[in-house]
XYZ file of C-alpha atoms in Angstrom:
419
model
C 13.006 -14.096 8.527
C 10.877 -11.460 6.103
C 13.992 -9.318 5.300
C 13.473 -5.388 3.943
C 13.710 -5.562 0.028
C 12.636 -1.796 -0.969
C 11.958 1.396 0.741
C 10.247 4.083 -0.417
C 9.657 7.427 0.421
C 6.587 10.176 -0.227
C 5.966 13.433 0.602
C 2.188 14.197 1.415
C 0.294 16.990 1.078
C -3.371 16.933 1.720
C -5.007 20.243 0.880
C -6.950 21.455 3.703
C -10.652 23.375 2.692
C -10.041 26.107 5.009
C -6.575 26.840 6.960
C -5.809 25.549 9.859
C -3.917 27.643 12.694
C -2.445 25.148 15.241
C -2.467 26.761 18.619
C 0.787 25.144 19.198
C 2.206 27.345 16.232
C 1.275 30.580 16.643
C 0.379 32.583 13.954
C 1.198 29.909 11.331
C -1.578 28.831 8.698
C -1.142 25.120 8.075
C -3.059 24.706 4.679
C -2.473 21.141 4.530
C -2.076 17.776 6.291
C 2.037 17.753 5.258
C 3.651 14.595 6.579
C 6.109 11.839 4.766
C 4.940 8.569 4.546
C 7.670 5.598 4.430
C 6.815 2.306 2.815
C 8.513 -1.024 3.654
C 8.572 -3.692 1.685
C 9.944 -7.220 2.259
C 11.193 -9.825 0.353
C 7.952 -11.982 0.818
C 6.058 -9.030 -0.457
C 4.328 -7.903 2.457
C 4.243 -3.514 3.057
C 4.371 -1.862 6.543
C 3.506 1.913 6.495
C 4.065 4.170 9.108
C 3.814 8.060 8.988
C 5.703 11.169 10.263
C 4.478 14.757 10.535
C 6.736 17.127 8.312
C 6.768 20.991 7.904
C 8.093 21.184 4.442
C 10.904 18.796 2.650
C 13.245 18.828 5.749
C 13.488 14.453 5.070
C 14.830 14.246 1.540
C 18.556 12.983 2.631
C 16.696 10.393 4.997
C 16.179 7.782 2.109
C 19.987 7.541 1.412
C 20.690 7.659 5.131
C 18.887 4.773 6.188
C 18.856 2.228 3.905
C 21.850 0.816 4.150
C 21.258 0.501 7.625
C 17.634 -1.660 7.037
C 18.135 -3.216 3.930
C 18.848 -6.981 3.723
C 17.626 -7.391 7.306
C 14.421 -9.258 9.178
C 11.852 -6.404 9.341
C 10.588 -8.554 11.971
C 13.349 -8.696 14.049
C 12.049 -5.082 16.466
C 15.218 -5.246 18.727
C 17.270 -5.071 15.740
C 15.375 -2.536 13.577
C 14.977 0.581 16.792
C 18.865 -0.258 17.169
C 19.309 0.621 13.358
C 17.507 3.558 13.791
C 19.332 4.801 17.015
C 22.955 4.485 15.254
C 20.937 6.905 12.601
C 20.122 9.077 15.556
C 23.977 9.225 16.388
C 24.314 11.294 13.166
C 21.178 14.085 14.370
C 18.372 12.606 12.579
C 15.447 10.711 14.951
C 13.791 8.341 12.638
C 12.088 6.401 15.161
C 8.834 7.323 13.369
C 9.435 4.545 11.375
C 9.327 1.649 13.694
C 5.633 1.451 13.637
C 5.776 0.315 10.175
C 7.512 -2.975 11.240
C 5.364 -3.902 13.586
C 2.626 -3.124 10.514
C 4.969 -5.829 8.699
C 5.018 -8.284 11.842
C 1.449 -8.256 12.605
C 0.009 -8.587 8.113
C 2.636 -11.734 8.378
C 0.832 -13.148 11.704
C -2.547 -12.241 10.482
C -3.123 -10.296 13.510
C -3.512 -6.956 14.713
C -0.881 -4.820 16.049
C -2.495 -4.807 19.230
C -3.484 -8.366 20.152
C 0.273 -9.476 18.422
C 1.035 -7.306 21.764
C -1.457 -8.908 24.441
C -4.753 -6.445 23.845
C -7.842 -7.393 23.016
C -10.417 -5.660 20.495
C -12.461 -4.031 22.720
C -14.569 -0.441 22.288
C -12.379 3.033 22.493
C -14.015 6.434 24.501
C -12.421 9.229 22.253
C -12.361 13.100 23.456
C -12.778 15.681 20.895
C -9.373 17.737 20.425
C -9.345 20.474 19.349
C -6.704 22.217 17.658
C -6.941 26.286 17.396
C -7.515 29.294 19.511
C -10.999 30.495 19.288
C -12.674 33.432 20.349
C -15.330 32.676 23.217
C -18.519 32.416 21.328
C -16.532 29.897 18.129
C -15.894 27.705 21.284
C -19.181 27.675 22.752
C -20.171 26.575 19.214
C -17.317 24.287 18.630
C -17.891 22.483 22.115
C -22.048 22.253 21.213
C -21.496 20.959 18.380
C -18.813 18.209 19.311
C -21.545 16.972 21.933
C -24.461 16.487 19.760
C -22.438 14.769 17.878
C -22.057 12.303 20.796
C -18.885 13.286 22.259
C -18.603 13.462 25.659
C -14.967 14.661 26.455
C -13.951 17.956 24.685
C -10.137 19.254 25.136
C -9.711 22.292 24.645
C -6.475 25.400 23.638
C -5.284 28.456 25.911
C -2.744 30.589 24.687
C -2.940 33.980 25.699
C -0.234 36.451 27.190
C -2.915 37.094 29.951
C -3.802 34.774 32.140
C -7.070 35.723 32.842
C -8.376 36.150 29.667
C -6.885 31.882 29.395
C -9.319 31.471 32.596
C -12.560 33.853 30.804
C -12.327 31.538 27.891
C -11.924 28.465 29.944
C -15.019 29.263 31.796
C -17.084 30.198 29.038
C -16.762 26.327 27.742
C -17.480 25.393 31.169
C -20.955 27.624 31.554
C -22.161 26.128 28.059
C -21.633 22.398 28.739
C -19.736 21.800 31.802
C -23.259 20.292 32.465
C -23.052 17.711 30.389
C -19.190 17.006 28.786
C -16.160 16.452 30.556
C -13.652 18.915 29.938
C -9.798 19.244 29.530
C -7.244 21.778 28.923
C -4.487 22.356 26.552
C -1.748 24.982 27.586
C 0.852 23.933 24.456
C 3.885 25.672 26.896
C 5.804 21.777 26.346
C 7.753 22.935 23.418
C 6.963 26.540 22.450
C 7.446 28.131 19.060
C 7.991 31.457 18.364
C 8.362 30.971 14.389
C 5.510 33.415 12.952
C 3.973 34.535 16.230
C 5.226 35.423 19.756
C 3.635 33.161 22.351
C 3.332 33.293 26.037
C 5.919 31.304 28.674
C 4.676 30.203 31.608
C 6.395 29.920 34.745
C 5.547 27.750 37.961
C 3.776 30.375 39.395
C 1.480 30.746 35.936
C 0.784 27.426 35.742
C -0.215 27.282 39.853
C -3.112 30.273 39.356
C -4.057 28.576 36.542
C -4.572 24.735 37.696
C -5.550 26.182 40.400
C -8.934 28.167 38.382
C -9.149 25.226 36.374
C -10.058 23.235 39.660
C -12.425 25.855 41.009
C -14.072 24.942 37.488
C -13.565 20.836 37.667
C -11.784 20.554 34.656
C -10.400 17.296 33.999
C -6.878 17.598 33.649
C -4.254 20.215 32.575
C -1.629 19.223 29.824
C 1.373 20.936 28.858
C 1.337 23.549 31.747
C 5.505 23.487 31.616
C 8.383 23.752 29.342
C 9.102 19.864 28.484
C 12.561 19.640 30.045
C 11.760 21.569 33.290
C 11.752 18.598 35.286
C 11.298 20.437 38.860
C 8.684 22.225 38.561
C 6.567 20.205 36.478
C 7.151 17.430 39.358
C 5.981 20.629 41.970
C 3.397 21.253 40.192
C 2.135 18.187 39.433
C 2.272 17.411 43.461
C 0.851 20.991 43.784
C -2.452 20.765 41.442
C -6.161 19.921 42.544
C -6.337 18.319 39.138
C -4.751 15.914 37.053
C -0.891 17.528 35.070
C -0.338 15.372 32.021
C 2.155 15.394 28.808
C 4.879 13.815 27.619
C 4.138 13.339 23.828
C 6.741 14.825 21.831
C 9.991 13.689 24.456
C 12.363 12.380 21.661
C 14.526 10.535 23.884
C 11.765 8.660 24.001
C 11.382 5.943 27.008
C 14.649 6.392 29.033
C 13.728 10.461 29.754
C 9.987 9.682 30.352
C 10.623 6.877 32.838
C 12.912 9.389 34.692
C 9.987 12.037 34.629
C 7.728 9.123 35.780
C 10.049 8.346 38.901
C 9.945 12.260 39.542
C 6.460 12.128 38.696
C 6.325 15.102 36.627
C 3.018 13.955 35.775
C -0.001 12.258 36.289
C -0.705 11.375 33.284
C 2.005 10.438 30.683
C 0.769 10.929 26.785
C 3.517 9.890 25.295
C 3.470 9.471 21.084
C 4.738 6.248 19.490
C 5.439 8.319 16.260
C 7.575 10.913 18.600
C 8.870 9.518 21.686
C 10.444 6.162 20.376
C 7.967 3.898 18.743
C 5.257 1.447 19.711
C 7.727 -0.645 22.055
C 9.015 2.277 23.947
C 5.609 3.638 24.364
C 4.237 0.080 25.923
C 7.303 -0.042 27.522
C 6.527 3.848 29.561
C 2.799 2.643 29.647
C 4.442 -0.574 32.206
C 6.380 2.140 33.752
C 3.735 4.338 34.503
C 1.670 0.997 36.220
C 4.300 0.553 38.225
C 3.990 3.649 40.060
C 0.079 4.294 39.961
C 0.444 7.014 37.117
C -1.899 6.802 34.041
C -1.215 6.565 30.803
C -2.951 7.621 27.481
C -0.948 8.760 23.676
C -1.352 11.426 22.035
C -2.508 10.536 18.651
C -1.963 14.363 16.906
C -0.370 13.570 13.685
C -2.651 12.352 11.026
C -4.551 8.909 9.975
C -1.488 7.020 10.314
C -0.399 8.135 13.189
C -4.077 7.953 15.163
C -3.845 4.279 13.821
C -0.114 3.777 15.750
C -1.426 5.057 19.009
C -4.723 3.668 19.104
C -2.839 -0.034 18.880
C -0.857 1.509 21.741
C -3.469 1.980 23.976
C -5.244 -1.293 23.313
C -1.665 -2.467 24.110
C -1.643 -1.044 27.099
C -3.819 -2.149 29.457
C -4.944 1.409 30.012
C -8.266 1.622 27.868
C -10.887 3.086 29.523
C -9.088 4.777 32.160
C -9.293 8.150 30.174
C -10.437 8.844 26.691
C -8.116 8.409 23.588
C -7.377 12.051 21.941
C -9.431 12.237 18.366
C -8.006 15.118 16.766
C -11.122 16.857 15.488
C -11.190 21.190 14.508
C -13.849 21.926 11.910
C -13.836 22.911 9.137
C -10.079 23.057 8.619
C -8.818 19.562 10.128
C -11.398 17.644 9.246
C -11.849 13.818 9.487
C -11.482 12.619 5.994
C -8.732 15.519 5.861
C -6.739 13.868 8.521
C -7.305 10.244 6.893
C -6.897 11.502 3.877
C -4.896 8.633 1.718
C -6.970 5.826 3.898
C -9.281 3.784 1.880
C -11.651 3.761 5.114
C -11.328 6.540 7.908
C -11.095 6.185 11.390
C -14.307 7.555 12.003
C -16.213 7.775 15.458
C -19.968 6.651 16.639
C -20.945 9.125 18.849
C -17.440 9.655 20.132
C -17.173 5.787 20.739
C -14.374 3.830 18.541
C -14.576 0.372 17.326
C -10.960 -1.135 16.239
C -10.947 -3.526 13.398
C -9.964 -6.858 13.337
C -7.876 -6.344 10.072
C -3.727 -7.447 10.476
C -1.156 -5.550 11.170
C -1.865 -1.489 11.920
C -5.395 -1.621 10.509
C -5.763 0.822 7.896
C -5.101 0.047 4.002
C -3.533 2.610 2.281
C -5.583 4.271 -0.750
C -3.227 4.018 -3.703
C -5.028 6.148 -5.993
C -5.217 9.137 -2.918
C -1.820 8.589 -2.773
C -0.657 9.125 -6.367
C -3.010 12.136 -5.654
C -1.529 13.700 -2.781
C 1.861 12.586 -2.458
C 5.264 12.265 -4.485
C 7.820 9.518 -3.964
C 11.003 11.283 -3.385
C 13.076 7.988 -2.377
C 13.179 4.137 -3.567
C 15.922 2.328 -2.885
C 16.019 -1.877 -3.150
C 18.788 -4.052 -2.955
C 20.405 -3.713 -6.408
C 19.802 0.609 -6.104
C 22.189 0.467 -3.102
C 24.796 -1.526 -4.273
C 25.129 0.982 -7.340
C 24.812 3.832 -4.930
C 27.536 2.716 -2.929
C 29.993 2.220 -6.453
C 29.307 5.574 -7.217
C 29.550 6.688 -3.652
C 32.804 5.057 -2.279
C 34.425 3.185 -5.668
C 33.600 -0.304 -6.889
C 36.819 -2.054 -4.863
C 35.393 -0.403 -1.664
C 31.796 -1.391 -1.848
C 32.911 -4.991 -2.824
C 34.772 -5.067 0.273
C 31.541 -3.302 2.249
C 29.138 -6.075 0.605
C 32.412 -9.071 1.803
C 32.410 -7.481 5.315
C 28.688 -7.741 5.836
C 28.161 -10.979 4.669
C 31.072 -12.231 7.009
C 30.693 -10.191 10.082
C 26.369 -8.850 9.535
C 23.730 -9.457 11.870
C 22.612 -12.566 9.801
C 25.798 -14.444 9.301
C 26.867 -14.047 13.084
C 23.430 -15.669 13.935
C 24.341 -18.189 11.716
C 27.334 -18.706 14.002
């Protein structure tokens, strides 16, 4: 066993050179790459790092909520770590985010990458160009010229008008400058839409029908996030409806058990689920196996940050899906940058002419920069073995937590496997 000795907590907060207005937040600048960053540590010294996306300091109870659920036990032991974090989920917090770092832990201990500890094989990686923002026509022309000479051949781009046809104008003006020579998809963001700053359209079935059905007359590539999320029925009409390919499916936080029911409705055709969102790496492989079983592809989304591109590209190279469609690169010049997005990774994840080539390093394949992150981030939680059993005196009395520590010894995880 390589049982969890410490966890630690930062909040990051890479400064961005220009701001960056997500299409899927209308309205809102994002002048940073904001996410927390957890840190696992084991007793044989090996660290597993995984990464959520955060809008402020919404996680600074998490520390105290979840370690006494993880420390003491095998960080190894998957099964036993995503039921952990579901009995946190009982109490309204999804922490499943954090499973990625075990597998990190699991894979540094084998010497092995994430993704061959898992079946794949290192093998080359097609990446589209995502883009992030709503443009005016001639910034896209640009943007999408500019992503192909630097060798990308897949651009996705953002709609996100109230007017439908001014979607389809912009739409088409990507398509007259290099619907030649790139490949080209389309983002609606309806999935999960937030009205926080900015009002923002809703479509309805009949919306999204008109508008796959323009998108055809043009040959884009595939349509994603046409639909509310949970609107099961349509999105499975529309899907069966469409000329072109419907995908989604990466932000579903019941993770695997509501995207395999989507899958048997076939809500899409392509599911996109994200390991950092819907569940973690196993639930994702485990919808990817779904999705072969009833002819549906399967791609993640990768839009978080370093970290969480580094999750979801093991996850595809998982899979058994790599090369049927390209992996999402978020991309969106000059705000989201590259080495804005890697930002506290001592070696990006960057692209040769929108080809990636995975690394043969253990575990999740990215080494933390320890300097960027004394830079850019503050720990706001450390908790270790001797921390929690003062924490628990002050929180519940010194007879009580003696009794706690007796109980868990007797009746824990480890001492009925001992049994």
């Amino acid at each position: 066993m390589s049982k969890i000795s410490c966890i630690e907590l930062y909040h990051v907060r890479i400064p961005l050179d220009k701001p960056f207005y997500p299409s899927w937040i209308p309205g809102y600048p994002a002048m940073d790459n904001r996410f927390d960053l957890v840190k696992i540590t084991t007793e044989d010294g090996i660290q597993g790092y995984s990464a959520g996306p955060a809008i402020a300091s919404e996680r600074l109870g998490l520390g105290n909520l979840i370690a006494p659920y993880l420390l003491g036990h095998d960080a190894t032991n998957i099964d036993l770590m995503l039921q952990r974090l579901r009995e946190v989920s009982y109490l309204g917090v999804r922490a499943n985010w954090i499973e990625p770092a075990f597998w990190d832990i699991k894979g540094k201990l084998e010497d092995k990458p994430v993704y061959k500890l898992l079946g794949g094989h290192r093998e080359s990686v097609e990446l589209y160009a995502s883009t992030g923002e709503i443009k005016d026509k001639d910034s896209r022309v640009f943007e999408a010229r500019k992503r192909y000479e630097e060798g990308f051949k897949t651009i996705k781009i953002r709609v996100h008008e109230f007017d439908v046809e001014k979607d389809i104008s912009h739409v088409k003006a990507v398509v007259e400058a290099v619907g030649d020579k790139m490949t080209i998809g389309v983002d609606a963001n309806q999935g999960w839409r937030v009205t926080i700053i900015n009002d923002a359209p809703l479509w309805d079935l009949e919306r999204a029908k008109y508008f796959a059905d323009a998108c055809a007359d043009m040959n884009i590539a595939w349509l994603e996030e046409p639909l509310p999320m949970d609107d099961y029925e349509s999105l499975s009409q529309l899907t069966k409806y469409s000329r072109i390919p419907i995908a989604g499916g990466e932000i579903h936080t019941n993770g695997k058990s509501e995207l395999k029911f989507m899958i048997e409705k076939k809500c899409y055709d392509i599911f996109q689920p994200d390991a950092i969102m819907t569940g973690g790496i196993q639930h994702a492989l485990e919808v990817a196996d779904h999705c072969r079983k009833h002819g549906l592809k399967f791609t993640p989304h990768t839009w978080t940050n370093g970290i969480g591109f580094a999750v979801n590209l093991n996850v595809l190279l998982a899979s058994g899906f790599n090369g049927t469609k390209p992996l999402e690169y978020p991309i969106n010049p000059p705000s989201w940058t590259i080495e804005k997005r890697d930002g506290i990774l001592k070696k990006p994840f960057m692209h040769d002419k929108g080809i990636l080539h995975p690394t043969y390093a253990p575990g999740l394949g990215f080494e933390i920069d320890l300097d960027k992150l004394s830079k850019y981030g503050k720990k706001f939680f450390s908790m270790n073995k001797r921390k929690l059993m003062f924490y628990t005196i002050k929180d519940k009395g010194l007879l009580t937590a003696l009794k706690l520590n007796s109980n868990k010894k007797k009746y824990g995880v480890d001492a009925r496997k001992k049994d």
